[in-house]
Short mmCIF file of C-alpha atoms in Angstrom, two decimals:
data_model
loop_
_atom_site.label_atom_id
_atom_site.label_comp_id
_atom_site.label_asym_id
_atom_site.label_seq_id
_atom_site.Cartn_x
_atom_site.Cartn_y
_atom_site.Cartn_z
CA UNK O 1316 -13.64 -14.64 -34.22
CA UNK O 1317 -11.98 -18.11 -34.44
CA UNK O 1318 -8.66 -16.83 -33.08
CA UNK O 1319 -10.09 -15.03 -30.09
CA UNK O 1320 -12.25 -15.62 -27.04
CA UNK O 1321 -13.52 -12.04 -27.05
CA UNK O 1322 -17.26 -11.46 -26.84
CA UNK O 1323 -19.64 -8.61 -27.67
CA UNK O 1324 -23.21 -8.52 -26.36
CA UNK O 1325 -25.28 -5.75 -27.90
CA UNK O 1326 -27.47 -3.80 -25.51
CA UNK O 1327 -28.33 -0.23 -24.61
CA UNK O 1328 -26.39 3.04 -24.75
CA UNK O 1329 -24.40 2.30 -21.58
CA UNK O 1330 -21.38 0.09 -22.26
CA UNK O 1331 -19.18 -2.08 -20.07
CA UNK O 1332 -15.69 -3.26 -20.99
CA UNK O 1333 -14.66 -6.44 -19.12
CA UNK O 1334 -11.00 -7.39 -18.62
CA UNK O 1335 -9.67 -10.82 -17.62
CA UNK O 1336 -6.64 -11.57 -15.47
CA UNK O 1337 -3.04 -12.68 -16.01
CA UNK O 1338 -2.82 -16.04 -17.89
CA UNK O 1339 -6.63 -15.90 -18.01
CA UNK O 1340 -9.20 -15.63 -20.77
CA UNK O 1341 -12.36 -13.61 -21.53
CA UNK O 1342 -14.31 -16.75 -20.60
CA UNK O 1343 -13.81 -15.92 -16.91
CA UNK O 1344 -15.76 -12.67 -17.52
CA UNK O 1345 -18.46 -14.13 -19.77
CA UNK O 1346 -21.09 -14.88 -17.09
CA UNK O 1347 -20.73 -11.35 -15.73
CA UNK O 1348 -21.01 -10.06 -19.29
CA UNK O 1349 -24.23 -11.96 -19.90
CA UNK O 1350 -25.70 -10.74 -16.63
CA UNK O 1351 -24.86 -7.12 -17.33
CA UNK O 1352 -26.25 -7.47 -20.84
CA UNK O 1353 -29.55 -8.79 -19.41
CA UNK O 1354 -29.58 -5.64 -17.25
CA UNK O 1355 -29.47 -3.55 -20.43
CA UNK O 1356 -25.76 -2.85 -20.97
CA UNK O 1357 -23.76 -3.31 -24.15
CA UNK O 1358 -20.84 -5.50 -23.06
CA UNK O 1359 -17.45 -6.30 -24.58
CA UNK O 1360 -14.97 -8.82 -23.16
CA UNK O 1361 -11.48 -8.01 -24.38
CA UNK O 1362 -8.69 -10.55 -24.92
CA UNK O 1363 -5.35 -9.19 -23.74
CA UNK O 1364 -2.28 -9.35 -25.98
CA UNK O 1365 -0.34 -12.60 -25.64
CA UNK O 1366 -3.15 -14.45 -23.85
CA UNK O 1367 -5.17 -17.54 -24.84
CA UNK O 1368 -2.12 -19.09 -26.49
CA UNK O 1369 1.15 -20.58 -25.25
CA UNK O 1370 3.50 -19.44 -22.51
CA UNK O 1371 5.85 -18.22 -25.23
CA UNK O 1372 3.06 -16.08 -26.67
CA UNK O 1373 2.52 -14.54 -23.25
CA UNK O 1374 6.14 -13.79 -22.33
CA UNK O 1375 6.66 -12.21 -25.74
CA UNK O 1376 4.39 -9.37 -24.56
CA UNK O 1377 4.72 -6.69 -21.88
CA UNK O 1378 2.29 -5.04 -19.50
CA UNK O 1379 2.24 -2.09 -21.88
CA UNK O 1380 0.94 -4.44 -24.58
CA UNK O 1381 -1.78 -5.69 -22.23
CA UNK O 1382 -2.83 -2.16 -21.40
CA UNK O 1383 -2.79 -1.20 -25.09
CA UNK O 1384 -5.34 -3.99 -25.68
CA UNK O 1385 -7.59 -2.41 -23.06
CA UNK O 1386 -7.29 1.10 -24.44
CA UNK O 1387 -8.01 -0.01 -28.01
CA UNK O 1388 -11.10 -1.93 -26.91
CA UNK O 1389 -12.29 0.98 -24.77
CA UNK O 1390 -11.90 3.44 -27.62
CA UNK O 1391 -13.87 1.18 -29.96
CA UNK O 1392 -16.69 0.69 -27.45
CA UNK O 1393 -16.86 4.42 -26.69
CA UNK O 1394 -17.89 4.98 -30.29
CA UNK O 1395 -20.97 2.80 -29.78
CA UNK O 1396 -22.29 3.99 -26.42
CA UNK O 1397 -23.03 7.17 -24.46
CA UNK O 1398 -21.21 6.10 -21.28
CA UNK O 1399 -18.36 3.68 -20.73
CA UNK O 1400 -17.85 1.57 -17.63
CA UNK O 1401 -14.89 -0.74 -17.14
CA UNK O 1402 -14.46 -3.76 -14.87
CA UNK O 1403 -11.77 -6.37 -14.44
CA UNK O 1404 -10.80 -9.42 -12.43
CA UNK O 1405 -7.42 -9.77 -10.68
CA UNK O 1406 -4.83 -8.15 -12.98
CA UNK O 1407 -7.78 -7.06 -15.11
CA UNK O 1408 -8.93 -4.90 -12.20
CA UNK O 1409 -5.51 -3.25 -12.09
CA UNK O 1410 -5.71 -2.54 -15.83
CA UNK O 1411 -9.24 -1.14 -15.39
CA UNK O 1412 -7.96 1.25 -12.72
CA UNK O 1413 -5.13 2.34 -15.01
CA UNK O 1414 -7.61 3.19 -17.77
CA UNK O 1415 -9.65 5.25 -15.30
CA UNK O 1416 -6.51 7.08 -14.15
CA UNK O 1417 -5.04 7.72 -17.61
CA UNK O 1418 -8.34 8.36 -19.45
CA UNK O 1419 -10.63 9.87 -16.80
CA UNK O 1420 -12.76 11.53 -19.48
CA UNK O 1421 -13.61 8.09 -20.87
CA UNK O 1422 -14.62 6.18 -17.74
CA UNK O 1423 -17.87 6.72 -15.83
CA UNK O 1424 -17.31 3.96 -13.27
CA UNK O 1425 -14.99 1.07 -12.40
CA UNK O 1426 -15.64 -2.49 -11.25
CA UNK O 1427 -12.64 -3.67 -9.22
CA UNK O 1428 -13.02 -7.45 -8.80
CA UNK O 1429 -10.38 -9.28 -6.77
CA UNK O 1430 -7.76 -6.62 -7.54
CA UNK O 1431 -4.25 -8.09 -7.40
CA UNK O 1432 -1.36 -5.79 -6.60
CA UNK O 1433 0.33 -8.43 -4.42
CA UNK O 1434 0.14 -12.22 -4.58
CA UNK O 1435 -0.29 -12.71 -0.85
CA UNK O 1436 -3.37 -14.91 -0.50
CA UNK O 1437 -3.46 -17.86 1.88
CA UNK O 1438 -2.78 -20.51 -0.81
CA UNK O 1439 0.26 -18.80 -2.31
CA UNK O 1440 3.48 -20.71 -1.56
CA UNK O 1441 6.20 -18.93 0.38
CA UNK O 1442 8.59 -19.05 -2.56
CA UNK O 1443 6.07 -17.34 -4.85
CA UNK O 1444 5.63 -14.49 -2.35
CA UNK O 1445 9.35 -14.00 -1.74
CA UNK O 1446 10.65 -14.50 -5.28
CA UNK O 1447 8.39 -11.72 -6.48
CA UNK O 1448 10.99 -9.24 -5.34
CA UNK O 1449 13.73 -10.65 -7.57
CA UNK O 1450 11.70 -11.65 -10.64
CA UNK O 1451 12.15 -8.25 -12.35
CA UNK O 1452 15.92 -8.69 -11.96
CA UNK O 1453 15.73 -12.22 -13.34
CA UNK O 1454 13.80 -10.93 -16.35
CA UNK O 1455 16.32 -8.16 -17.06
CA UNK O 1456 19.15 -10.72 -16.91
CA UNK O 1457 17.25 -13.29 -18.96
CA UNK O 1458 17.24 -15.81 -16.10
CA UNK O 1459 14.31 -18.23 -15.83
CA UNK O 1460 12.63 -17.56 -19.19
CA UNK O 1461 11.16 -21.07 -19.25
CA UNK O 1462 10.20 -21.17 -15.55
CA UNK O 1463 6.66 -20.85 -14.18
CA UNK O 1464 4.76 -20.91 -10.92
CA UNK O 1465 2.28 -23.74 -11.42
CA UNK O 1466 -1.32 -23.10 -10.39
CA UNK O 1467 -2.25 -25.11 -7.28
CA UNK O 1468 -5.61 -26.07 -5.78
CA UNK O 1469 -8.04 -24.50 -5.10
CA UNK O 1470 -7.28 -22.49 -8.29
CA UNK O 1471 -9.18 -19.49 -6.94
CA UNK O 1472 -12.48 -21.42 -6.89
CA UNK O 1473 -14.40 -22.46 -3.78
CA UNK O 1474 -17.10 -24.41 -5.64
CA UNK O 1475 -15.60 -27.92 -5.85
CA UNK O 1476 -17.52 -29.08 -8.93
CA UNK O 1477 -16.62 -25.96 -10.87
CA UNK O 1478 -13.02 -26.24 -9.67
CA UNK O 1479 -12.77 -29.74 -11.13
CA UNK O 1480 -14.15 -28.57 -14.47
CA UNK O 1481 -11.78 -25.63 -14.71
CA UNK O 1482 -8.77 -27.69 -13.61
CA UNK O 1483 -9.53 -30.33 -16.23
CA UNK O 1484 -9.82 -27.73 -19.01
CA UNK O 1485 -6.70 -25.88 -17.87
CA UNK O 1486 -4.53 -29.01 -17.81
CA UNK O 1487 -5.93 -30.25 -21.13
CA UNK O 1488 -4.15 -27.43 -22.92
CA UNK O 1489 -7.36 -25.53 -23.73
CA UNK O 1490 -5.91 -22.10 -22.99
CA UNK O 1491 -8.72 -20.27 -24.80
CA UNK O 1492 -11.38 -21.42 -22.35
CA UNK O 1493 -9.44 -21.91 -19.11
CA UNK O 1494 -6.13 -20.07 -19.46
CA UNK O 1495 -2.65 -21.39 -18.75
CA UNK O 1496 -1.90 -23.85 -15.90
CA UNK O 1497 1.05 -21.76 -14.72
CA UNK O 1498 2.29 -18.20 -14.32
CA UNK O 1499 5.55 -17.68 -16.25
CA UNK O 1500 8.18 -15.86 -14.21
CA UNK O 1501 8.62 -13.21 -16.90
CA UNK O 1502 4.87 -12.55 -17.07
CA UNK O 1503 4.68 -12.21 -13.27
CA UNK O 1504 7.58 -9.74 -13.45
CA UNK O 1505 5.58 -7.68 -15.95
CA UNK O 1506 2.53 -7.88 -13.69
CA UNK O 1507 4.59 -6.51 -10.81
CA UNK O 1508 5.77 -3.61 -12.97
CA UNK O 1509 2.15 -2.86 -13.89
CA UNK O 1510 1.14 -2.96 -10.22
CA UNK O 1511 3.86 -0.46 -9.31
CA UNK O 1512 2.77 1.87 -12.10
CA UNK O 1513 -0.92 1.75 -11.15
CA UNK O 1514 -0.27 2.04 -7.42
CA UNK O 1515 1.31 5.44 -8.11
CA UNK O 1516 -1.69 6.47 -10.23
CA UNK O 1517 -4.53 5.47 -7.89
CA UNK O 1518 -5.02 9.00 -6.59
CA UNK O 1519 -5.91 10.02 -10.15
CA UNK O 1520 -8.89 7.64 -10.27
CA UNK O 1521 -11.84 9.99 -9.79
CA UNK O 1522 -14.58 7.75 -11.21
CA UNK O 1523 -16.80 5.87 -8.72
CA UNK O 1524 -15.37 2.44 -7.91
CA UNK O 1525 -17.24 -0.74 -6.98
CA UNK O 1526 -14.64 -2.82 -5.13
CA UNK O 1527 -15.57 -6.49 -4.70
CA UNK O 1528 -13.26 -9.02 -3.06
CA UNK O 1529 -13.47 -12.44 -1.43
CA UNK O 1530 -12.83 -12.36 2.30
CA UNK O 1531 -10.93 -15.64 1.97
CA UNK O 1532 -9.22 -14.81 -1.32
CA UNK O 1533 -6.57 -17.48 -1.84
CA UNK O 1534 -4.50 -15.38 -4.28
CA UNK O 1535 -4.66 -11.76 -3.09
CA UNK O 1536 -5.62 -10.62 0.41
CA UNK O 1537 -8.24 -7.98 1.09
CA UNK O 1538 -5.83 -5.84 3.13
CA UNK O 1539 -3.06 -5.53 0.53
CA UNK O 1540 -5.34 -5.18 -2.47
CA UNK O 1541 -8.99 -4.17 -2.03
CA UNK O 1542 -8.23 -1.96 0.96
CA UNK O 1543 -5.33 -0.40 -0.93
CA UNK O 1544 -7.68 0.66 -3.73
CA UNK O 1545 -10.35 1.94 -1.35
CA UNK O 1546 -7.85 4.04 0.60
CA UNK O 1547 -6.07 5.64 -2.35
CA UNK O 1548 -8.52 6.40 -5.16
CA UNK O 1549 -10.09 9.85 -5.22
CA UNK O 1550 -13.59 8.87 -6.33
CA UNK O 1551 -16.45 7.47 -4.23
CA UNK O 1552 -16.18 3.82 -3.18
CA UNK O 1553 -18.71 1.04 -2.67
CA UNK O 1554 -17.38 -2.22 -1.19
CA UNK O 1555 -18.67 -5.78 -1.45
CA UNK O 1556 -16.87 -8.44 0.61
CA UNK O 1557 -17.86 -11.99 -0.34
CA UNK O 1558 -17.81 -14.74 2.27
CA UNK O 1559 -18.45 -17.85 0.14
CA UNK O 1560 -16.00 -17.40 -2.73
CA UNK O 1561 -12.29 -17.51 -3.44
CA UNK O 1562 -10.34 -15.37 -5.91
CA UNK O 1563 -12.35 -16.06 -9.08
CA UNK O 1564 -15.44 -14.20 -7.92
CA UNK O 1565 -16.79 -13.77 -11.45
CA UNK O 1566 -17.46 -17.52 -11.71
CA UNK O 1567 -17.56 -18.76 -8.11
CA UNK O 1568 -20.55 -19.30 -5.80
CA UNK O 1569 -21.53 -15.66 -5.33
CA UNK O 1570 -21.28 -14.57 -8.95
CA UNK O 1571 -24.99 -13.72 -9.14
CA UNK O 1572 -24.66 -11.32 -6.22
CA UNK O 1573 -21.61 -9.78 -7.89
CA UNK O 1574 -23.51 -9.32 -11.14
CA UNK O 1575 -26.58 -7.81 -9.46
CA UNK O 1576 -24.57 -5.38 -7.36
CA UNK O 1577 -22.38 -4.35 -10.31
CA UNK O 1578 -25.42 -3.76 -12.53
CA UNK O 1579 -27.06 -1.72 -9.78
CA UNK O 1580 -23.89 0.34 -9.19
CA UNK O 1581 -23.33 1.15 -12.86
CA UNK O 1582 -27.07 1.67 -13.39
CA UNK O 1583 -27.27 4.29 -10.63
CA UNK O 1584 -24.36 6.22 -12.14
CA UNK O 1585 -25.97 6.10 -15.58
CA UNK O 1586 -29.35 7.26 -14.27
CA UNK O 1587 -27.79 10.15 -12.37
CA UNK O 1588 -25.93 11.21 -15.50
CA UNK O 1589 -29.01 11.32 -17.73
CA UNK O 1590 -30.56 14.77 -18.12
CA UNK O 1591 -34.11 15.04 -16.85
CA UNK O 1592 -36.74 16.03 -19.41
CA UNK O 1593 -38.06 19.56 -18.96
CA UNK O 1594 -41.77 19.88 -18.21
CA UNK O 1595 -43.80 21.45 -21.04
#
């Protein structure tokens, strides 16, 4: 396991696959994983292809490679549990929704944490919002391969002490624990292609979805992202809007509430799915 930040917490017969975001790392899902494991779930945190290394490692991969990482991990976990749940943060939430749409027979429920279809949060610079439309063209023409959008404060984190810790790790080059300090243009172009693909597939998501989002998300607004999911998926929806967090809700101030509500949501689905024992 020296070359990966993936984790596996053994628990009961209900499993949860956790998916990190673009330029992120499984570490951002680890606290949620531990909490769900304490609630009785077997939990796996997958590391997406190209992540936890250099920018070159990342831009050498496509969104199809990232999704393939998810599907392989889901298939492996399915062999160990009776029911599979999937949850992701940011781009990880988009990948989780794609798995539910493409493999509906696999997925019993989805955790949609800070889903990011559009980078339109309040801290995003104007150029990052507007250039998103031409990045796919730049990638096709090979323009801007070495360019990135640098992460800026507050880095998706409202808790100032935690923000300082994450910023220090990110800028130290420790990409396995804190991810990359920037978003390469080519990787963002791939993310946009993934978002377009999944947006078209949302109506095929029939599994129950727990949609959690920060009201003051600095990266992705509620209206363009969480509300989009809630309005388009076919399955039942439960919403949690968090008032004391920014984008990284899996590690920010209200992470315990997120964990408790996710465990309760998945637990109710699992209990309803279990056959009742016949009276003698």
